[in-house]
CSV table of C-alpha atoms and ligand atoms in Angstrom, one decimal:
chain,number,residue,atom,x,y,z
A,30,MET,CA,-9.2,15.5,6.7
A,31,HIS,CA,-10.7,17.2,3.6
A,32,ASP,CA,-12.6,15.0,1.3
A,33,PHE,CA,-11.4,13.9,-2.1
A,34,GLY,CA,-12.4,11.7,-5.1
A,35,TYR,CA,-11.2,8.2,-4.8
A,36,HIS,CA,-10.1,6.0,-7.7
A,37,ARG,CA,-8.7,2.5,-7.8
A,38,PRO,CA,-7.4,1.8,-11.3
A,39,ALA,CA,-6.4,-1.7,-12.4
A,40,SER,CA,-3.3,-0.9,-14.4
A,41,ALA,CA,-0.4,1.6,-14.1
A,42,ALA,CA,-1.4,3.1,-17.5
A,43,ASP,CA,-4.9,3.8,-16.2
A,44,ALA,CA,-3.3,5.3,-13.0
A,45,ALA,CA,-1.1,7.6,-15.1
A,46,GLY,CA,-4.2,8.6,-17.2
A,47,LEU,CA,-6.1,9.5,-14.0
A,48,LEU,CA,-3.2,11.4,-12.6
A,49,ALA,CA,-2.8,13.5,-15.8
A,50,GLY,CA,-6.6,14.2,-16.0
A,51,LYS,CA,-7.1,15.6,-12.5
A,52,ASN,CA,-5.7,18.9,-11.3
A,53,GLU,CA,-4.5,18.1,-7.8
A,54,ALA,CA,-4.5,14.3,-7.8
A,55,LYS,CA,-2.1,12.3,-5.6
A,56,ILE,CA,-1.1,8.7,-5.6
A,57,VAL,CA,-1.8,6.6,-2.5
A,58,ALA,CA,0.2,3.4,-2.0
A,59,GLY,CA,0.4,2.0,1.5
A,60,GLY,CA,-0.9,5.3,2.9
A,61,MET,CA,1.5,5.1,5.9
A,62,THR,CA,2.9,8.5,5.2
A,63,LEU,CA,0.1,10.1,3.1
A,64,ILE,CA,-2.9,9.3,5.4
A,65,PRO,CA,-1.3,10.9,8.5
A,66,THR,CA,-0.4,13.9,6.3
A,67,LEU,CA,-4.0,14.2,5.1
A,68,LYS,CA,-5.2,13.9,8.7
A,69,GLN,CA,-3.1,16.9,9.6
A,70,ARG,CA,-4.4,18.7,6.6
A,71,LEU,CA,-0.8,19.2,5.4
A,72,ALA,CA,-1.9,18.0,1.9
A,73,GLN,CA,-5.3,18.6,0.3
A,74,PRO,CA,-5.4,16.5,-2.9
A,75,SER,CA,-8.6,16.8,-5.1
A,76,ASP,CA,-8.3,13.1,-5.9
A,77,LEU,CA,-6.5,10.0,-4.6
A,78,ILE,CA,-5.4,7.4,-7.1
A,79,ASP,CA,-4.9,4.1,-5.2
A,80,LEU,CA,-2.3,1.8,-6.6
A,81,GLY,CA,-3.5,-1.0,-4.3
A,82,GLY,CA,-5.5,-2.8,-7.1
A,83,ILE,CA,-2.7,-3.0,-9.6
A,84,ALA,CA,-1.3,-6.5,-9.7
A,85,GLU,CA,1.6,-5.7,-12.1
A,86,LEU,CA,3.1,-3.4,-9.5
A,87,LYS,CA,3.5,-6.1,-6.8
A,88,GLY,CA,6.0,-8.9,-6.4
A,89,ILE,CA,9.6,-9.9,-6.2
A,90,LYS,CA,11.6,-11.3,-9.1
A,91,VAL,CA,15.1,-12.7,-9.2
A,92,GLU,CA,16.4,-11.3,-12.5
A,93,SER,CA,19.7,-10.7,-14.4
A,94,GLY,CA,22.2,-10.6,-11.6
A,95,GLY,CA,19.9,-9.1,-9.0
A,96,ILE,CA,16.4,-8.7,-7.8
A,97,THR,CA,13.5,-6.6,-9.0
A,98,ILE,CA,10.8,-5.5,-6.5
A,99,GLY,CA,7.5,-4.1,-7.6
A,100,ALA,CA,6.6,-0.6,-6.2
A,101,MET,CA,3.6,-1.9,-4.3
A,102,THR,CA,5.4,-4.7,-2.6
A,103,THR,CA,5.1,-4.2,1.2
A,104,HIS,CA,7.9,-4.0,3.6
A,105,ALA,CA,6.6,-7.2,5.2
A,106,ASP,CA,6.8,-9.1,1.9
A,107,VAL,CA,10.4,-8.0,1.4
A,108,GLU,CA,11.3,-8.9,5.0
A,109,ARG,CA,9.9,-12.4,4.5
A,110,SER,CA,10.9,-13.1,0.9
A,111,THR,CA,13.2,-16.1,0.7
A,112,ASP,CA,14.5,-14.7,-2.7
A,113,VAL,CA,15.5,-11.4,-1.0
A,114,ARG,CA,17.0,-13.3,2.0
A,115,LYS,CA,19.1,-15.4,-0.4
A,116,THR,CA,20.1,-12.7,-2.9
A,117,ILE,CA,20.6,-9.6,-0.8
A,118,PRO,CA,20.1,-10.5,2.9
A,119,ALA,CA,20.9,-6.9,4.0
A,120,LEU,CA,17.7,-5.7,2.2
A,121,ALA,CA,15.6,-8.1,4.2
A,122,VAL,CA,17.2,-7.0,7.4
A,123,LEU,CA,16.6,-3.4,6.5
A,124,ALA,CA,12.9,-4.1,5.7
A,125,SER,CA,12.4,-5.9,9.0
A,126,GLY,CA,13.5,-2.8,11.0
A,127,ILE,CA,11.1,-0.3,9.3
A,128,GLY,CA,8.6,1.1,11.8
A,129,ASP,CA,6.6,-1.7,13.3
A,130,PRO,CA,4.8,-4.9,11.9
A,131,LEU,CA,1.6,-3.0,11.2
A,132,VAL,CA,3.4,-0.3,9.2
A,133,ARG,CA,5.3,-3.1,7.4
A,134,ASN,CA,2.1,-4.8,6.5
A,135,ARG,CA,0.9,-1.7,4.5
A,136,GLY,CA,3.9,0.5,3.7
A,137,THR,CA,5.4,-0.1,0.2
A,138,MET,CA,8.9,0.2,-1.3
A,139,GLY,CA,7.6,2.6,-4.0
A,140,GLY,CA,6.0,4.9,-1.5
A,141,SER,CA,9.0,5.0,0.7
A,142,VAL,CA,11.4,5.8,-2.1
A,143,ALA,CA,9.1,8.3,-3.8
A,144,ASN,CA,8.7,10.1,-0.5
A,145,SER,CA,12.5,10.5,0.2
A,146,ASP,CA,11.9,11.2,3.9
A,147,PRO,CA,15.3,12.2,5.3
A,148,ALA,CA,15.0,9.5,8.0
A,149,ALA,CA,13.7,6.7,5.8
A,150,ASP,CA,15.5,3.3,5.5
A,151,TYR,CA,15.0,2.2,1.8
A,152,PRO,CA,16.7,5.2,0.2
A,153,ALA,CA,19.9,4.1,1.9
A,154,ALA,CA,19.6,0.6,0.2
A,155,VAL,CA,18.6,2.1,-3.2
A,156,LEU,CA,21.7,4.4,-3.1
A,157,GLY,CA,24.0,1.9,-1.4
A,158,LEU,CA,23.3,-0.9,-3.8
A,159,GLY,CA,23.3,1.4,-6.9
A,160,ALA,CA,19.8,0.4,-7.7
A,161,THR,CA,17.7,1.5,-10.7
A,162,VAL,CA,14.3,3.1,-10.2
A,163,ARG,CA,11.9,2.1,-12.9
A,164,THR,CA,9.0,4.4,-13.7
A,165,ASN,CA,6.2,4.4,-16.2
A,166,LYS,CA,8.4,6.7,-18.3
A,167,ARG,CA,12.0,5.8,-17.9
A,168,GLU,CA,14.8,4.3,-15.7
A,169,ILE,CA,16.5,6.5,-13.2
A,170,LYS,CA,19.9,5.6,-11.6
A,171,ALA,CA,20.0,5.8,-7.8
A,172,ASP,CA,22.8,8.4,-8.0
A,173,ASP,CA,20.5,10.7,-9.9
A,174,PHE,CA,17.3,10.0,-7.9
A,175,PHE,CA,17.4,11.6,-4.4
A,176,LYS,CA,17.5,15.4,-4.8
A,177,GLY,CA,16.7,16.7,-1.3
A,178,MET,CA,14.3,16.6,1.6
A,179,PHE,CA,11.1,15.0,0.3
A,180,GLU,CA,12.4,15.7,-3.2
A,181,THR,CA,13.3,13.3,-6.0
A,182,ALA,CA,13.9,13.2,-9.7
A,183,LEU,CA,10.3,12.1,-10.3
A,184,GLN,CA,8.3,14.5,-12.4
A,185,ASP,CA,4.6,15.3,-12.0
A,186,GLY,CA,2.5,12.3,-12.8
A,187,GLU,CA,5.5,9.9,-12.9
A,188,ILE,CA,4.8,6.6,-11.2
A,189,ILE,CA,7.5,4.3,-9.8
A,190,THR,CA,6.7,0.8,-11.1
A,191,ALA,CA,9.7,-1.2,-9.7
A,192,ILE,CA,13.2,-1.0,-8.3
A,193,HIS,CA,16.0,-3.2,-9.6
A,194,PHE,CA,18.8,-4.0,-7.1
A,195,PRO,CA,22.0,-5.5,-8.5
A,196,LYS,CA,23.4,-8.3,-6.3
A,197,PRO,CA,26.4,-7.1,-4.4
A,198,GLU,CA,29.3,-9.2,-3.3
A,199,LYS,CA,28.6,-8.3,0.3
A,200,ALA,CA,26.3,-5.7,1.9
A,201,GLY,CA,25.1,-4.7,5.4
A,202,TYR,CA,22.9,-2.1,7.0
A,203,SER,CA,22.8,-0.7,10.5
A,204,LYS,CA,20.7,2.0,12.0
A,205,PHE,CA,20.4,3.9,15.2
A,206,ALA,CA,16.7,4.1,15.4
A,207,ASN,CA,14.5,6.7,17.1
A,208,PRO,CA,13.1,4.6,19.9
A,209,ALA,CA,9.6,5.9,19.4
A,210,SER,CA,9.1,5.9,15.6
A,211,ARG,CA,12.0,3.6,14.6
A,212,TYR,CA,12.9,6.1,11.8
A,213,ALA,CA,16.7,6.4,11.4
A,214,ILE,CA,18.5,9.0,13.5
A,215,VAL,CA,21.4,7.7,11.4
A,216,GLY,CA,21.4,4.6,9.1
A,217,VAL,CA,24.3,3.4,7.0
A,218,PHE,CA,24.2,0.9,4.1
A,219,VAL,CA,27.5,-0.4,2.9
A,220,ALA,CA,28.0,-2.6,-0.2
A,221,ARG,CA,31.0,-4.2,-1.8
A,222,THR,CA,30.1,-4.4,-5.5
A,223,SER,CA,31.9,-5.3,-8.7
A,224,GLY,CA,32.0,-1.6,-9.4
A,225,GLY,CA,33.6,-0.7,-6.1
A,226,ILE,CA,32.5,0.2,-2.5
A,227,ARG,CA,29.3,2.1,-1.9
A,228,VAL,CA,28.3,3.7,1.4
A,229,ALA,CA,25.0,5.4,1.7
A,230,VAL,CA,23.9,7.4,4.7
A,231,THR,CA,20.3,8.2,5.7
A,232,GLY,CA,18.9,10.2,8.7
A,233,ALA,CA,21.9,12.6,8.8
A,234,GLY,CA,21.3,14.9,5.8
A,235,PRO,CA,18.3,16.4,3.9
A,236,CYS,CA,18.1,13.1,2.0
A,237,ALA,CA,20.2,9.9,1.6
A,238,TYR,CA,23.7,10.6,0.3
A,239,ARG,CA,26.9,8.7,-0.4
A,240,SER,CA,29.9,9.3,1.9
A,241,LYS,CA,33.1,9.6,-0.2
A,242,GLU,CA,35.3,9.5,2.9
A,243,LEU,CA,33.9,6.2,4.1
A,244,GLU,CA,33.9,4.7,0.6
A,245,GLY,CA,37.6,5.6,0.4
A,246,ALA,CA,38.4,4.1,3.8
A,247,LEU,CA,36.6,0.8,2.9
A,248,SER,CA,38.1,0.6,-0.5
A,249,ALA,CA,41.5,0.4,1.1
A,250,ASN,CA,40.4,-2.0,3.8
A,251,PHE,CA,36.9,-3.5,4.1
A,252,THR,CA,36.8,-3.9,7.9
A,253,PRO,CA,34.8,-2.3,10.7
A,254,ASP,CA,37.9,-0.6,12.2
A,255,ALA,CA,38.7,1.1,8.9
A,256,VAL,CA,35.5,3.2,9.1
A,257,LYS,CA,35.3,3.5,12.9
A,258,ALA,CA,38.5,5.6,12.8
A,259,VAL,CA,37.1,8.1,10.3
A,260,LYS,CA,36.2,11.5,11.9
A,261,LEU,CA,33.5,13.1,9.8
A,262,SER,CA,32.6,16.8,9.7
A,263,ALA,CA,29.2,17.8,11.2
A,264,ASP,CA,28.8,20.6,8.6
A,265,GLY,CA,25.4,20.5,6.9
A,266,LEU,CA,24.1,17.6,9.0
A,267,ASN,CA,20.7,17.6,10.6
A,268,SER,CA,20.4,18.9,14.1
A,269,ASP,CA,17.1,18.4,16.0
A,270,LEU,CA,15.6,17.4,19.3
A,271,HIS,CA,16.7,13.8,18.7
A,272,ALA,CA,20.4,14.4,18.0
A,273,THR,CA,22.9,17.3,17.3
A,274,ALA,CA,24.8,17.4,14.0
A,275,GLU,CA,28.1,16.5,15.9
A,276,TYR,CA,26.4,13.4,17.5
A,277,ARG,CA,25.1,12.4,14.0
A,278,ALA,CA,28.6,12.8,12.5
A,279,HIS,CA,29.9,10.4,15.2
A,280,LEU,CA,27.0,8.0,14.7
A,281,ILE,CA,27.7,7.7,11.0
A,282,SER,CA,31.2,6.2,11.6
A,283,VAL,CA,29.8,3.9,14.3
A,284,MET,CA,26.8,2.7,12.2
A,285,ALA,CA,29.1,2.2,9.2
A,286,SER,CA,31.5,0.0,11.2
A,287,ARG,CA,28.5,-2.1,12.5
A,288,ALA,CA,27.1,-2.4,8.9
A,289,VAL,CA,30.5,-3.7,7.7
A,290,ALA,CA,30.6,-6.1,10.6
A,291,ALA,CA,27.1,-7.4,9.7
A,292,ALA,CA,27.8,-7.5,6.0
A,293,SER,CA,27.1,-10.8,4.2
B,4,MET,CA,-20.5,9.0,-2.1
B,5,PRO,CA,-18.7,5.7,-2.8
B,6,THR,CA,-20.3,2.5,-1.5
B,7,VAL,CA,-18.1,-0.1,0.2
B,8,GLU,CA,-18.8,-3.7,0.7
B,9,MET,CA,-16.6,-6.0,2.8
B,10,THR,CA,-16.8,-9.1,5.0
B,11,VAL,CA,-16.5,-8.1,8.7
B,12,ASN,CA,-16.1,-11.0,11.2
B,13,GLY,CA,-17.6,-13.4,8.6
B,14,LYS,CA,-20.7,-11.2,7.9
B,15,ARG,CA,-21.3,-9.1,4.8
B,16,ALA,CA,-21.3,-5.3,5.5
B,17,SER,CA,-22.0,-2.6,3.1
B,18,ALA,CA,-22.5,1.2,3.5
B,19,GLN,CA,-22.0,4.5,1.7
B,20,VAL,CA,-19.0,6.4,3.0
B,21,GLU,CA,-17.0,9.5,2.1
B,22,GLY,CA,-13.6,8.9,0.4
B,23,ARG,CA,-12.0,10.3,3.6
B,24,THR,CA,-13.8,7.9,6.0
B,25,LEU,CA,-11.2,5.9,7.9
B,26,LEU,CA,-11.7,2.2,8.2
B,27,VAL,CA,-11.8,2.6,12.0
B,28,GLN,CA,-14.6,5.2,11.7
B,29,PHE,CA,-16.5,2.8,9.4
B,30,LEU,CA,-16.2,-0.1,11.9
B,31,ARG,CA,-17.0,2.0,15.0
B,32,GLU,CA,-19.6,4.5,13.7
B,33,LYS,CA,-21.3,2.6,10.8
B,34,LEU,CA,-21.1,-0.9,12.2
B,35,GLY,CA,-21.1,-0.2,15.9
B,36,LEU,CA,-18.0,-2.3,16.5
B,37,THR,CA,-16.5,-0.2,19.2
B,38,GLY,CA,-14.0,-2.9,20.3
B,39,THR,CA,-11.5,-1.3,17.9
B,40,HIS,CA,-10.2,1.7,19.7
B,41,ILE,CA,-8.7,5.0,18.6
B,42,GLY,CA,-5.8,6.0,20.9
B,43,CYS,CA,-3.8,8.5,18.9
B,44,ASP,CA,-4.0,10.7,15.8
B,45,THR,CA,-0.6,9.8,14.6
B,46,SER,CA,-0.5,6.2,13.5
B,47,GLN,CA,1.6,5.2,16.5
B,48,CYS,CA,-0.4,3.5,19.3
B,49,GLY,CA,-1.9,0.4,17.6
B,50,ALA,CA,-5.1,0.5,19.6
B,51,CYS,CA,-7.0,0.4,16.3
B,52,VAL,CA,-5.4,-2.8,14.9
B,53,VAL,CA,-7.6,-5.1,12.9
B,54,HIS,CA,-6.8,-7.9,10.4
B,55,ILE,CA,-7.3,-7.2,6.7
B,56,ASP,CA,-7.2,-10.5,4.7
B,57,GLY,CA,-5.3,-12.0,7.7
B,58,ARG,CA,-2.8,-9.2,8.1
B,59,ALA,CA,-2.7,-6.9,11.2
B,60,VAL,CA,-3.0,-3.2,10.2
B,61,LYS,CA,-3.7,0.1,11.8
B,62,SER,CA,-7.3,0.8,10.8
B,63,CYS,CA,-6.9,4.5,11.6
B,64,THR,CA,-4.3,4.7,8.8
B,65,MET,CA,-6.4,3.1,6.1
B,66,LEU,CA,-9.4,4.4,4.3
B,67,ALA,CA,-12.7,2.4,4.4
B,68,VAL,CA,-12.7,2.5,0.5
B,69,GLN,CA,-9.2,0.8,0.6
B,70,ALA,CA,-10.8,-2.2,2.4
B,71,ASN,CA,-13.5,-2.6,-0.3
B,72,GLY,CA,-13.9,-6.3,-1.1
B,73,ALA,CA,-11.6,-7.3,1.8
B,74,SER,CA,-12.2,-9.7,4.7
B,75,VAL,CA,-11.9,-7.8,8.0
B,76,MET,CA,-11.5,-9.3,11.4
B,77,THR,CA,-11.9,-7.2,14.5
B,78,ILE,CA,-11.6,-8.1,18.2
B,79,GLU,CA,-15.3,-8.9,18.3
B,80,GLY,CA,-14.9,-11.7,15.7
B,81,LEU,CA,-12.3,-13.7,17.7
B,82,ALA,CA,-14.4,-15.5,20.3
B,83,ASN,CA,-16.4,-18.5,19.5
B,84,GLY,CA,-19.7,-17.8,21.3
B,85,GLU,CA,-18.8,-17.7,24.9
B,86,LYS,CA,-15.5,-19.3,24.4
B,87,LEU,CA,-12.6,-16.8,24.1
B,88,HIS,CA,-9.9,-17.1,21.6
B,89,PRO,CA,-6.8,-18.7,23.2
B,90,MET,CA,-4.9,-15.3,22.9
B,91,GLN,CA,-7.7,-13.5,24.7
B,92,GLU,CA,-7.8,-16.2,27.4
B,93,ALA,CA,-4.0,-15.9,27.8
B,94,PHE,CA,-4.3,-12.1,28.3
B,95,ARG,CA,-6.9,-12.7,31.0
B,96,ASP,CA,-4.9,-15.5,32.7
B,97,ASN,CA,-1.6,-13.6,32.7
B,98,HIS,CA,-3.0,-10.2,33.8
B,99,GLY,CA,-2.0,-8.8,30.4
B,100,LEU,CA,-4.2,-5.8,30.8
B,101,GLN,CA,-5.1,-3.1,33.3
B,102,CYS,CA,-7.4,-0.4,31.9
B,103,GLY,CA,-7.8,-2.5,28.7
B,104,PHE,CA,-7.7,0.3,26.3
B,105,CYS,CA,-4.7,-1.1,24.3
B,106,THR,CA,-5.9,-4.7,24.6
B,107,PRO,CA,-7.9,-5.2,21.4
B,108,GLY,CA,-4.9,-3.9,19.4
B,109,MET,CA,-2.4,-6.0,21.4
B,110,VAL,CA,-4.5,-9.2,20.9
B,111,MET,CA,-4.9,-8.6,17.2
B,112,THR,CA,-1.2,-7.8,16.7
B,113,ALA,CA,-0.2,-10.8,18.8
B,114,ILE,CA,-2.3,-13.2,16.7
B,115,ASP,CA,-0.7,-12.1,13.5
B,116,LEU,CA,2.7,-12.3,15.1
B,117,VAL,CA,2.1,-15.9,16.2
B,118,LYS,CA,0.8,-16.8,12.7
B,119,ASN,CA,4.2,-15.8,11.2
B,120,ASN,CA,6.2,-17.2,14.1
B,121,PRO,CA,4.4,-19.9,16.1
B,122,ALA,CA,7.0,-20.0,19.0
B,123,PRO,CA,8.3,-16.5,19.4
B,124,SER,CA,11.1,-15.7,22.0
B,125,GLU,CA,10.6,-12.9,24.4
B,126,GLU,CA,12.8,-10.6,22.3
B,127,GLU,CA,10.8,-11.5,19.1
B,128,ILE,CA,7.5,-10.7,21.0
B,129,ARG,CA,8.9,-7.3,22.1
B,130,HIS,CA,10.0,-6.5,18.6
B,131,GLY,CA,6.6,-7.6,17.2
B,132,LEU,CA,4.7,-5.3,19.6
B,133,GLU,CA,6.7,-2.2,18.7
B,134,GLY,CA,3.6,-0.7,17.1
B,135,ASN,CA,1.4,-1.1,20.1
B,136,ILE,CA,1.6,1.3,23.1
B,137,CYS,CA,0.4,0.4,26.6
B,138,ARG,CA,0.3,3.2,29.2
B,139,CYS,CA,-0.5,0.8,32.1
B,140,THR,CA,1.1,-2.6,32.3
B,141,GLY,CA,4.8,-1.9,31.6
B,142,TYR,CA,4.5,-4.6,28.9
B,143,HIS,CA,5.9,-7.4,31.1
B,144,ASN,CA,2.6,-9.3,31.5
B,145,ILE,CA,1.6,-8.6,27.9
B,146,VAL,CA,4.8,-10.4,26.8
B,147,LYS,CA,4.0,-13.3,29.1
B,148,ALA,CA,0.4,-13.4,27.8
B,149,VAL,CA,1.6,-13.5,24.2
B,150,LYS,CA,4.0,-16.3,25.0
B,151,ALA,CA,1.2,-18.3,26.7
B,152,GLY,CA,-1.2,-17.5,23.9
B,153,ALA,CA,1.2,-18.7,21.3
B,154,ALA,CA,1.6,-22.0,23.1
B,155,ALA,CA,-2.2,-22.4,23.5
B,156,MET,CA,-2.8,-21.6,19.8
B,157,LYS,CA,-0.5,-24.5,18.9
B,158,GLY,CA,-2.2,-27.0,21.1
C,15,LIG,C1,4.5,4.8,12.9
C,15,LIG,C2,5.3,4.8,11.6
C,15,LIG,C3,6.6,4.4,11.7
C,15,LIG,C4,7.4,4.4,10.5
C,15,LIG,N1,8.7,4.1,10.7
C,15,LIG,C5,9.5,4.1,9.6
C,15,LIG,C6,10.9,3.7,9.6
C,15,LIG,O1,11.4,3.3,10.7
C,15,LIG,N2,11.6,3.7,8.5
C,15,LIG,C7,11.1,4.1,7.3
C,15,LIG,O2,11.8,4.1,6.3
C,15,LIG,N3,9.8,4.4,7.2
C,15,LIG,C8,9.0,4.4,8.3
C,15,LIG,N4,7.7,4.8,8.2
C,15,LIG,C9,7.2,5.2,6.8
C,15,LIG,C10,6.7,3.9,6.1
C,15,LIG,O3,7.8,3.1,5.7
C,15,LIG,C11,5.9,4.3,4.8
C,15,LIG,O4,5.3,3.2,4.4
C,15,LIG,C12,6.6,4.9,3.7
C,15,LIG,O5,7.4,6.0,3.9
C,15,LIG,C13,5.6,5.4,2.6
C,15,LIG,O6,5.2,4.3,1.9
C,15,LIG,P1,3.6,4.1,1.6
C,15,LIG,O7,3.5,2.9,0.7
C,15,LIG,O8,2.9,4.0,2.9
C,15,LIG,O9,3.3,5.4,0.8
C,15,LIG,P2,2.1,6.5,0.9
C,15,LIG,O10,2.0,7.1,2.2
C,15,LIG,O11,0.9,5.9,0.2
C,15,LIG,O12,2.7,7.6,-0.1
C,15,LIG,C14,3.8,8.4,0.2
C,15,LIG,C15,4.2,9.4,-0.9
C,15,LIG,O13,4.7,8.7,-2.1
C,15,LIG,C16,3.9,8.9,-3.2
C,15,LIG,N5,3.9,7.6,-3.9
C,15,LIG,C17,3.5,6.4,-3.4
C,15,LIG,N6,3.8,5.4,-4.2
C,15,LIG,C18,4.3,5.9,-5.4
C,15,LIG,C19,4.7,5.4,-6.6
C,15,LIG,N7,4.7,4.1,-6.9
C,15,LIG,N8,5.2,6.2,-7.5
C,15,LIG,C20,5.3,7.6,-7.3
C,15,LIG,N9,4.9,8.1,-6.1
C,15,LIG,C21,4.4,7.3,-5.1
C,15,LIG,C22,2.5,9.3,-2.7
C,15,LIG,O14,1.9,10.1,-3.6
C,15,LIG,C23,2.9,10.1,-1.4
C,15,LIG,O15,3.3,11.4,-1.8
C,15,LIG,C24,6.9,4.8,9.3
C,15,LIG,C25,5.5,5.1,9.2
C,15,LIG,C26,4.7,5.1,10.4
C,15,LIG,C27,3.3,5.5,10.3
C,16,LIG,S1,-5.4,4.9,16.7
C,16,LIG,FE1,-4.4,3.9,15.1
C,16,LIG,S2,-2.4,3.9,15.7
C,16,LIG,FE2,-3.3,5.0,17.3
C,17,LIG,S1,-3.8,-1.8,29.8
C,17,LIG,FE1,-4.2,0.4,29.8
C,17,LIG,S2,-3.2,1.0,28.0
C,17,LIG,FE2,-2.6,-1.0,28.1
């Protein structure tokens, strides 16, 4: 790992100032993605701005018809939160399946969403629930946030401060996990909301995306069988040593039907 | 170079480190606490698990500077003099180790698991140990040990 300057600001405003003032600075949150990347010398930031000391970025609040989770809230805190379990149980279930307990004790919601790993879990919930990503500059709707593999709508120097999840009528998540890393080979988040059915898929494409076919099938009939019967095209889906595109296409329908069966 | 200061196994520890110094390097190389192992370079094996403010984490995936001001517990801090921690004793009694390389991480993860779930089922123990890899035992006796350790920690 190459060396870097280390900074631990006490507020999001100070963090933004530091980011703007350094030429190749990077944010570190839980470090569960960034530190392995630095070890492999795949990134060489001049400075690391650690968000770990910023109290305003942590915590879970029940708020106007939903729940708002600070960017620095760990996966373990989401998994165990009674507010999350009561308001959106599927989100707690999703958090409890990320990586392993040690990863969940450090990894954060903001870090996961900012990273937009094609196989990450949270992007499916953000998109599936129609959440709003709050940054130090603006609010970004989930539908406008995920742009591609490791690519989001975030601009240089923009910091996620929190994510607001509206409470759905019903939601469920199911993933077919890679048995070694627990990342999603395919994960599907389904939600029945006042604005209609939303189905978000992760692990299968370059980033999380909504499946219009599955949303259509569930709008007509919100049952596991309604999506199990849908045959999806493998065009454009990921193919790697873990699974072919055809296998992933099949898994999407299966995971969607399990997510509907689990929805509460 | 930044100076870090933390409590390690109840004692104050302070040293100058580089920004890039990993917590596991700080513990092993600066403090000589070599009970915390390094088994991989990919954040996957859990041999390096320590507690930071009571939570089990992979010390190879955390910078020493990120632990500044924290309270750190390593495998060396568990025993009370000659008396092993009940979880350590349970690993010994149940043959929960063979070569022992994964054991410090297993024990530290198991203690955090039991703190959050005092009577875990076999399935919950297996789910809780997903971040710890053992190449020797086949996990069976580790799961038995954690179950026994959980019972002993209650009593
Ligand atoms: C062994 C292992 C298994 C894993 N398994 C899974 C899994 O099953 N599912 C899953 O979803 N994930 C998994 N992960 C990833 C884990 O969830 C990470 O915690 C997460 O992807 C990144 O979050 P972090 O807080 O660690 O971010 P970091 O690693 O600190 O940062 C990641 C990136 O996001 C940027 N960033 C961080 N916070 C912000 C912010 N607030 N605003 C703007 N940019 C920010 C950073 O600059 C960096 O580029 C796994 C990781 C490991 C090591
Ligand atoms: S050495 Fe830390 S996870 Fe392997
Ligand atoms: S006892 Fe040898 S690796 Fe677990």
